[in-house]
Tab-separated table of C-alpha atoms and ligand atoms in Angstrom:
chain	number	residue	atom	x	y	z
A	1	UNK	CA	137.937	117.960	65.876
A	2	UNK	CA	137.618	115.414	69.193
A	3	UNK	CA	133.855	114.706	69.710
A	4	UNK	CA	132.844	116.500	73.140
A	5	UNK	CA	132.492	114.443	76.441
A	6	UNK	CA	129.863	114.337	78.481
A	7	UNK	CA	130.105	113.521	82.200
A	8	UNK	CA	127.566	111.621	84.105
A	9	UNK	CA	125.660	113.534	86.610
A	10	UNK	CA	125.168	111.210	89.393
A	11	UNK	CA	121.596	110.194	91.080
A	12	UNK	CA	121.426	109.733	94.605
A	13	UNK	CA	118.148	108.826	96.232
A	14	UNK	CA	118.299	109.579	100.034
A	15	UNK	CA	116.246	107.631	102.727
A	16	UNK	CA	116.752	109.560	106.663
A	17	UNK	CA	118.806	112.498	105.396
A	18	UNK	CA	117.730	114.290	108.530
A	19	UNK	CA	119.971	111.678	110.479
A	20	UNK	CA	124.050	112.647	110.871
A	21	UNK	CA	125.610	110.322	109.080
A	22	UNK	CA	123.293	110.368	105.716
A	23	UNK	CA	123.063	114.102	105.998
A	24	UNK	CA	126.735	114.124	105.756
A	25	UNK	CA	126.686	112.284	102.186
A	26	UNK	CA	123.864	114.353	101.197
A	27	UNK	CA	126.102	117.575	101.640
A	28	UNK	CA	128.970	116.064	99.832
A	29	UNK	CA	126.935	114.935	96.817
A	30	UNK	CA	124.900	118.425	96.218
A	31	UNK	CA	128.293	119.873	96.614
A	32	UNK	CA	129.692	117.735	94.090
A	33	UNK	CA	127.114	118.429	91.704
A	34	UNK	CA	124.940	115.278	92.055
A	35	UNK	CA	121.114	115.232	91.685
A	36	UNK	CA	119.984	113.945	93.907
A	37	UNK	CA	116.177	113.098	95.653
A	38	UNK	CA	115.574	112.808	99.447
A	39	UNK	CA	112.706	111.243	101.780
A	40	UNK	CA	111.699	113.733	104.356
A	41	UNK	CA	108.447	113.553	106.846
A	42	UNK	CA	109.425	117.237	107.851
A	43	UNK	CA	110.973	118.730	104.387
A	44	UNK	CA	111.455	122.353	106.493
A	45	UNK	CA	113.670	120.855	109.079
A	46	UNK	CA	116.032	119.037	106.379
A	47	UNK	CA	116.143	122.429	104.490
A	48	UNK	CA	117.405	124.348	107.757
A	49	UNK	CA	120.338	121.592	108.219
A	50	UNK	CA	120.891	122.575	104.870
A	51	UNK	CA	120.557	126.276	105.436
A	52	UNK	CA	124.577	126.667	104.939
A	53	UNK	CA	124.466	125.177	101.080
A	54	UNK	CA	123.727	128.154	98.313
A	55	UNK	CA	120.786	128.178	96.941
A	56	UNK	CA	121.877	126.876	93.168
A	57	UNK	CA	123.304	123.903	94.455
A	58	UNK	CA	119.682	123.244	96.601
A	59	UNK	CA	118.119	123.638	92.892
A	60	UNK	CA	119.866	119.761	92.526
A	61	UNK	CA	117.757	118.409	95.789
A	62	UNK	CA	114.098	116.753	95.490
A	63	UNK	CA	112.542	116.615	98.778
A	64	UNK	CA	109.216	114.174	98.939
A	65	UNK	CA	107.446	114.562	101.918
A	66	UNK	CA	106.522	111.390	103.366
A	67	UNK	CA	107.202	108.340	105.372
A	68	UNK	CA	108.816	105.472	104.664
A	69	UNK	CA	106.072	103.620	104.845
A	70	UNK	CA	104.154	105.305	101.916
A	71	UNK	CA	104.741	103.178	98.808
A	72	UNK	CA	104.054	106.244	96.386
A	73	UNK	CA	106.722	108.516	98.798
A	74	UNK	CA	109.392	105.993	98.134
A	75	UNK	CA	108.957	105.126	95.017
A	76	UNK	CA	109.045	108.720	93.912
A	77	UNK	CA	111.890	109.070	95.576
A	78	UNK	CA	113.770	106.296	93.878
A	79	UNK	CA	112.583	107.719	90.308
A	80	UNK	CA	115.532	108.677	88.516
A	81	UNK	CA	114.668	112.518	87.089
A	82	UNK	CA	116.403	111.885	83.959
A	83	UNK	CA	114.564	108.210	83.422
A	84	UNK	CA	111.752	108.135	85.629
A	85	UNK	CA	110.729	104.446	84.612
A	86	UNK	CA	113.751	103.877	86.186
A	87	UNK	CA	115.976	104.265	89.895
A	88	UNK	CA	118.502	106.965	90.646
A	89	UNK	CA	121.559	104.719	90.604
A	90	UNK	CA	122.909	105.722	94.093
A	91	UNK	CA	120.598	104.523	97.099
A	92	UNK	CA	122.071	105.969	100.627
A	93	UNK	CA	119.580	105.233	103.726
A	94	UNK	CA	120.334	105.999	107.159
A	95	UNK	CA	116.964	105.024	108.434
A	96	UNK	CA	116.823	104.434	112.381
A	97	UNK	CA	114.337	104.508	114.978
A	98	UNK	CA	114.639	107.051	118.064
A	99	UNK	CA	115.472	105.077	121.321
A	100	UNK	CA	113.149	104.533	123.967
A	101	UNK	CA	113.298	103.501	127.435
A	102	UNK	CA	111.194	101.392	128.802
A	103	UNK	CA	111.224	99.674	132.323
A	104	UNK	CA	114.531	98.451	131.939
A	105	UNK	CA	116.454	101.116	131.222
A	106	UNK	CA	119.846	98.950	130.524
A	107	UNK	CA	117.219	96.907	127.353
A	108	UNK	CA	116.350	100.087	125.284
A	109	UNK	CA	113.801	98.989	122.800
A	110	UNK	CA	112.784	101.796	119.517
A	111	UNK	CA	109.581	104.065	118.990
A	112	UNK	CA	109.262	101.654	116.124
A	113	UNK	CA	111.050	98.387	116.632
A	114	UNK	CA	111.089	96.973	112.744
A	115	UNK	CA	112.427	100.485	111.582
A	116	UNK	CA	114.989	98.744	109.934
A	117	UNK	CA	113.625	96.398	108.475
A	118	UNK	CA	110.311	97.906	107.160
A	119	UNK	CA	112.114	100.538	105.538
A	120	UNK	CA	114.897	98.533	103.518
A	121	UNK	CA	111.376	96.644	102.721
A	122	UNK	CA	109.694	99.267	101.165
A	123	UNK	CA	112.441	100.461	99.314
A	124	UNK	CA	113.103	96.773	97.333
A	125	UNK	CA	109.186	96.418	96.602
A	126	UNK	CA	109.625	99.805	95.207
A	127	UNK	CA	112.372	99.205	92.924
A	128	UNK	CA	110.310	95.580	92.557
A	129	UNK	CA	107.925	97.907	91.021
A	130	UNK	CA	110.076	99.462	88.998
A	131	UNK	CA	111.502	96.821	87.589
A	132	UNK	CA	108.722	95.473	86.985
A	133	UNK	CA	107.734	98.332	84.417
A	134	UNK	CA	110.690	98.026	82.507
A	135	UNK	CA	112.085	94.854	80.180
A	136	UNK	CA	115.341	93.037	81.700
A	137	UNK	CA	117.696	94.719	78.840
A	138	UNK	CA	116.610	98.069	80.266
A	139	UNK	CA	116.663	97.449	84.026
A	140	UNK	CA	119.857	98.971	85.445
A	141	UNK	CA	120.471	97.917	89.269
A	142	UNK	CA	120.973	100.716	91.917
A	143	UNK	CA	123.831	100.436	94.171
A	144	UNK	CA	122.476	100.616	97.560
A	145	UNK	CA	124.083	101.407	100.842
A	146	UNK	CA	122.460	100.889	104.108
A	147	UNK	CA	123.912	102.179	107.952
A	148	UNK	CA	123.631	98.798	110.263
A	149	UNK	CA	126.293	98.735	113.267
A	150	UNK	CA	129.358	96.669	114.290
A	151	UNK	CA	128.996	93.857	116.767
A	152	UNK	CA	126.599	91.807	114.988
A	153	UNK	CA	128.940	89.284	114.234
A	154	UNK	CA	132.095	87.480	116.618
A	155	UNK	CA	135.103	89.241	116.047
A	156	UNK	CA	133.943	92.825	115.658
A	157	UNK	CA	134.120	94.265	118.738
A	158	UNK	CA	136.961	95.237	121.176
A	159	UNK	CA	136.339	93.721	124.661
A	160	UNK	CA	135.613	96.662	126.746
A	161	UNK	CA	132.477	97.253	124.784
A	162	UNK	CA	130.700	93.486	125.270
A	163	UNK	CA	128.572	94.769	127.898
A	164	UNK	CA	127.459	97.988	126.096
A	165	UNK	CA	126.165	96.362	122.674
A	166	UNK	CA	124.924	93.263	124.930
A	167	UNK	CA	121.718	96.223	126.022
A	168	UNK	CA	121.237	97.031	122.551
A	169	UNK	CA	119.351	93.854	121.185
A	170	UNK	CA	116.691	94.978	119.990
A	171	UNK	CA	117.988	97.784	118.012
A	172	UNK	CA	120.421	95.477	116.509
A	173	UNK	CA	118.056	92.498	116.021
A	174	UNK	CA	116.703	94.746	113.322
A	175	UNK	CA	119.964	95.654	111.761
A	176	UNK	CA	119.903	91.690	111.089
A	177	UNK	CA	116.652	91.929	109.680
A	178	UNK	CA	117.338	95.046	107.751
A	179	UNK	CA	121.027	93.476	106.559
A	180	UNK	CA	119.308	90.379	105.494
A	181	UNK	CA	116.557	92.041	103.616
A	182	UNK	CA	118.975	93.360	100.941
A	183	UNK	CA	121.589	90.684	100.963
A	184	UNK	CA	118.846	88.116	100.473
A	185	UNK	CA	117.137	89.872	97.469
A	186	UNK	CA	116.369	87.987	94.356
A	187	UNK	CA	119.241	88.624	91.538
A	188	UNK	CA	119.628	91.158	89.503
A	189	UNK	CA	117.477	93.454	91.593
A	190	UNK	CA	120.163	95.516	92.901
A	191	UNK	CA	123.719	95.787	94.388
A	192	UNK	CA	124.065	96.394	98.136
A	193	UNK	CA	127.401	97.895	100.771
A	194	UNK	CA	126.171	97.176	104.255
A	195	UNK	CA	127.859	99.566	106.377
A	196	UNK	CA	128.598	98.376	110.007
A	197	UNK	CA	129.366	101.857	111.449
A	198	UNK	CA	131.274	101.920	114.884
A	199	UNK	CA	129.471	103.772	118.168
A	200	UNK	CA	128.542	107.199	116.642
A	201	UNK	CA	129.539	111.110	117.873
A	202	UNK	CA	128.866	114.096	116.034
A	203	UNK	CA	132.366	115.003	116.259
A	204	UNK	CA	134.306	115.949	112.773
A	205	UNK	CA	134.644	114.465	109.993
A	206	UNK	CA	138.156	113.985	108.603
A	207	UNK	CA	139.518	111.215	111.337
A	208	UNK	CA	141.636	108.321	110.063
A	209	UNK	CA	138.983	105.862	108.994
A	210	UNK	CA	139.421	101.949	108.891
A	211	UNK	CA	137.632	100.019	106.561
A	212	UNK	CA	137.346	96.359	106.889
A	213	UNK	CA	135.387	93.187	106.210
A	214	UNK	CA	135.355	89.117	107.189
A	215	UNK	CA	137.568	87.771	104.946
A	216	UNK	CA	139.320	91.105	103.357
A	217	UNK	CA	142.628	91.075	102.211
A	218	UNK	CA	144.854	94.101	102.299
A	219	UNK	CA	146.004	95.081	98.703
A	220	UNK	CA	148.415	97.189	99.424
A	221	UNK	CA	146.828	100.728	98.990
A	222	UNK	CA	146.779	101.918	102.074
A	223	UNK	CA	143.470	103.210	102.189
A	224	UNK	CA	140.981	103.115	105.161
A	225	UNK	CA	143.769	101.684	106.983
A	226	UNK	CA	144.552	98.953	104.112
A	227	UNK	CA	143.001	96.628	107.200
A	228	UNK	CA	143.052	93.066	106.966
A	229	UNK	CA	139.805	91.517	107.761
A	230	UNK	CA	137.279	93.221	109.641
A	231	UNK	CA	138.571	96.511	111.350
A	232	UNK	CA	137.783	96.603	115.122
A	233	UNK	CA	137.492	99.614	116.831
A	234	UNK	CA	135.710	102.102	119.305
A	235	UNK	CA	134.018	104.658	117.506
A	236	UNK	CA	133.328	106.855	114.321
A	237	UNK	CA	131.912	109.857	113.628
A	238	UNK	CA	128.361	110.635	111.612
A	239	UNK	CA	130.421	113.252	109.637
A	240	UNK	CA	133.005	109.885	108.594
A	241	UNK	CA	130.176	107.600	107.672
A	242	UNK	CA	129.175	110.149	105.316
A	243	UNK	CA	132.332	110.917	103.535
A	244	UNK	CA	132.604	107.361	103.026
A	245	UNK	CA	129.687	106.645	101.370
A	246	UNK	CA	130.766	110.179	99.242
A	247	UNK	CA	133.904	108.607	98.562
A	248	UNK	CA	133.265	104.894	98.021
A	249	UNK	CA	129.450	104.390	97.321
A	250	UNK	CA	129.124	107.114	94.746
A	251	UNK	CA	132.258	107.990	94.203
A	252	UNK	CA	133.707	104.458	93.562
A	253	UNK	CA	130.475	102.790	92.677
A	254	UNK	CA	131.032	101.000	95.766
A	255	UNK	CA	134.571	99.642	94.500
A	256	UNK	CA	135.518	95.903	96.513
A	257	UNK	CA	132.784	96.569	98.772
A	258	UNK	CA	130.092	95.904	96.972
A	259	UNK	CA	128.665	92.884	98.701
A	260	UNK	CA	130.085	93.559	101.508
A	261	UNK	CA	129.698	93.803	105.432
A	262	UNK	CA	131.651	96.730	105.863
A	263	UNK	CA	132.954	97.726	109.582
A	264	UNK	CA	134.177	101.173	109.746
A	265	UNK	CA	135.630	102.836	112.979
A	266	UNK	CA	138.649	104.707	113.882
B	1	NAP	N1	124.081	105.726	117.472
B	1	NAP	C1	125.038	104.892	117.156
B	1	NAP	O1	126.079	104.814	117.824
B	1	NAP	C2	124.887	104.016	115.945
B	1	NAP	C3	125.878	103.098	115.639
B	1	NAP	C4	125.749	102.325	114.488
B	1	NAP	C5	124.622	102.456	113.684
B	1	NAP	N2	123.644	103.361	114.027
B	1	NAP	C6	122.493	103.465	113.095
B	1	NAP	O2	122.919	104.178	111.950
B	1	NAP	C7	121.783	104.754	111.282
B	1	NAP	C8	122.062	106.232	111.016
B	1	NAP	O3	122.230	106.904	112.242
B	1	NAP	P1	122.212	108.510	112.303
B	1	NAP	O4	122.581	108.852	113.700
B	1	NAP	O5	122.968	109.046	111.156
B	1	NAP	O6	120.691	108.860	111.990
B	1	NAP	P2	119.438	108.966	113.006
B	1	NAP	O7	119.616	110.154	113.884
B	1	NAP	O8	119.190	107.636	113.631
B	1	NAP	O9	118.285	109.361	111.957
B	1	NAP	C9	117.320	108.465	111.548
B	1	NAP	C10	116.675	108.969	110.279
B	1	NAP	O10	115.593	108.091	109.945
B	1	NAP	C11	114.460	108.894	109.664
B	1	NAP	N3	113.254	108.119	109.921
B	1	NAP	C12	112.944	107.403	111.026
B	1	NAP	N4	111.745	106.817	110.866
B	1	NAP	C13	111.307	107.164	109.629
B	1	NAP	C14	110.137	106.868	108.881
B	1	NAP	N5	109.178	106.084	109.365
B	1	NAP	N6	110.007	107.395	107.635
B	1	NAP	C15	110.978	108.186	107.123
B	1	NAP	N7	112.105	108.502	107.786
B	1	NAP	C16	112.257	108.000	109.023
B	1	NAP	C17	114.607	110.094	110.573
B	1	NAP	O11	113.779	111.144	110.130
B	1	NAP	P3	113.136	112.271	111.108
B	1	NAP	O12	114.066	113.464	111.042
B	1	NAP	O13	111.823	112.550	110.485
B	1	NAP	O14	113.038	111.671	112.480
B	1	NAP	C18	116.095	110.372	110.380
B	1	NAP	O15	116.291	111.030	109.148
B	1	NAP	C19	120.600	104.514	112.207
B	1	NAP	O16	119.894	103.375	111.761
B	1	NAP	C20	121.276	104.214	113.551
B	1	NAP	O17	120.478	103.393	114.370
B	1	NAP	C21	123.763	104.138	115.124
């Protein structure tokens, strides 16, 4: 008689789920049967944009209530359920501040400028903590995923839209921070996908997604376009982002990108 399989059940820990595009990978997961644990300072409004999803696949959501600034907030929500002395292996944050306009309306600053930053902070000195609990053999490092934008580095933007991301400094002066703060960790403390998302809309998800990064080389697969090097374009929705990090971050383990600044637009 063949021995009987057992299939993982995937942990996701979810930073800004209320946000589009990290919303949209929350969906896909509970629908896919993950576990998975979310961050929420209002738990009731991420519950009504999750009003459509029957109630036994809810039974596989954790919601802490809490900011991202609260050590104990994240760090519960990091706690795998199955291993608690250990992460969820999936980390998806959409974290971003809400725009505001000051006197110059073309230089829109944040309600909290280090957003960013601060929270892809507090989520490495929680997993620091973690770590530090557990003895090297037994630490396993999360794959995270963090939402930055294109047109932080030459090459990724088409022409027309120069002028645009020239106003948005200081919201991208944080992405930098944010980027650097996981791509600078020490080793061994996790694996990291920066995604570089293109201008966002709430339109559908579904659109012809291209995937690229400095330096890629196209392998023939024809997926995400196949593109080689980084993949200019216009725009994306919040609904793509999402089904990419579905499909790649936890449904690939994060596959070639892993390491990777990742631009995706259409
Ligand atoms: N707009 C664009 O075209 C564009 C392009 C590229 C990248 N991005 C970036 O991509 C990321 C995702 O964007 P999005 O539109 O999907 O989401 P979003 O609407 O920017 O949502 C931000 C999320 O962060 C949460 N949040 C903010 N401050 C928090 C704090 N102190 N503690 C806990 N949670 C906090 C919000 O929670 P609440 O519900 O409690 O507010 C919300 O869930 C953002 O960083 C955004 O700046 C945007």
């Amino acid at each position: 008689m063949s021995e009987p399989t057992t299939t993982e059940v995937k942990e996701v820990a979810f930073f800004g789920p209320t946000g589009g595009c990290a919303l949209a990978a929350l969906k896909l997961a509970l629908e896919s049967g993950c576990r998975c644990s979310a961050l929420a300072r209002r738990p009731s409004h991420l519950l009504s944009q999750l009003s459509t999803l029957p109630p036994n696949i809810l039974e596989n959501l954790t919601i802490t209530e809490g900011n991202v600034q609260t050590p104990t907030a994240v760090l519960e929500t990091l706690r795998s359920q199955t291993n608690p002395s250990l992460p969820r292996k999936y980390i998806i944050s959409g974290i971003g501040g809400a725009p505001k306009f000051g006197l110059n309306p073309f230089r829109p600053t944040l309600d909290n400028p280090h957003i960013c930053q601060e929270a892809a902070e507090a989520v490495l000195s929680g997993l620091r903590e973690l770590k530090s609990g557990v003895t090297e053999g037994e630490w396993q490092q999360p794959l995270m995923a963090v939402i930055s934008s294109t047109g932080l580095a030459p090459g990724e933007l088409p022409f027309v839209m120069k002028p645009l991301y020239g106003m948005l400094k200081h919201p991208h002066d944080d992405k930098l921070k944010m980027e650097g703060v996981v791509a600078t960790a020490e080793e061994g403390l996790l694996k990291w996908v920066v995604v570089r998302a293109g201008l966002m809309t709430d339109g559908p998800a579904g659109g012809a997604v291209r995937a690229g990064y400095a330096g890629r080389v196209k392998n023939g697969n024809e997926k995400w376009g196949d593109v080689e090097g980084v993949a200019v374009g216009y725009r994306i929705s919040r609904g793509d982002v999402g089904r990419w990090l579905f499909e790649e971050v936890i449904g690939q383990d994060g596959g070639e990108w892993v390491g990777k600044r990742v631009c995706l637009v259409y």
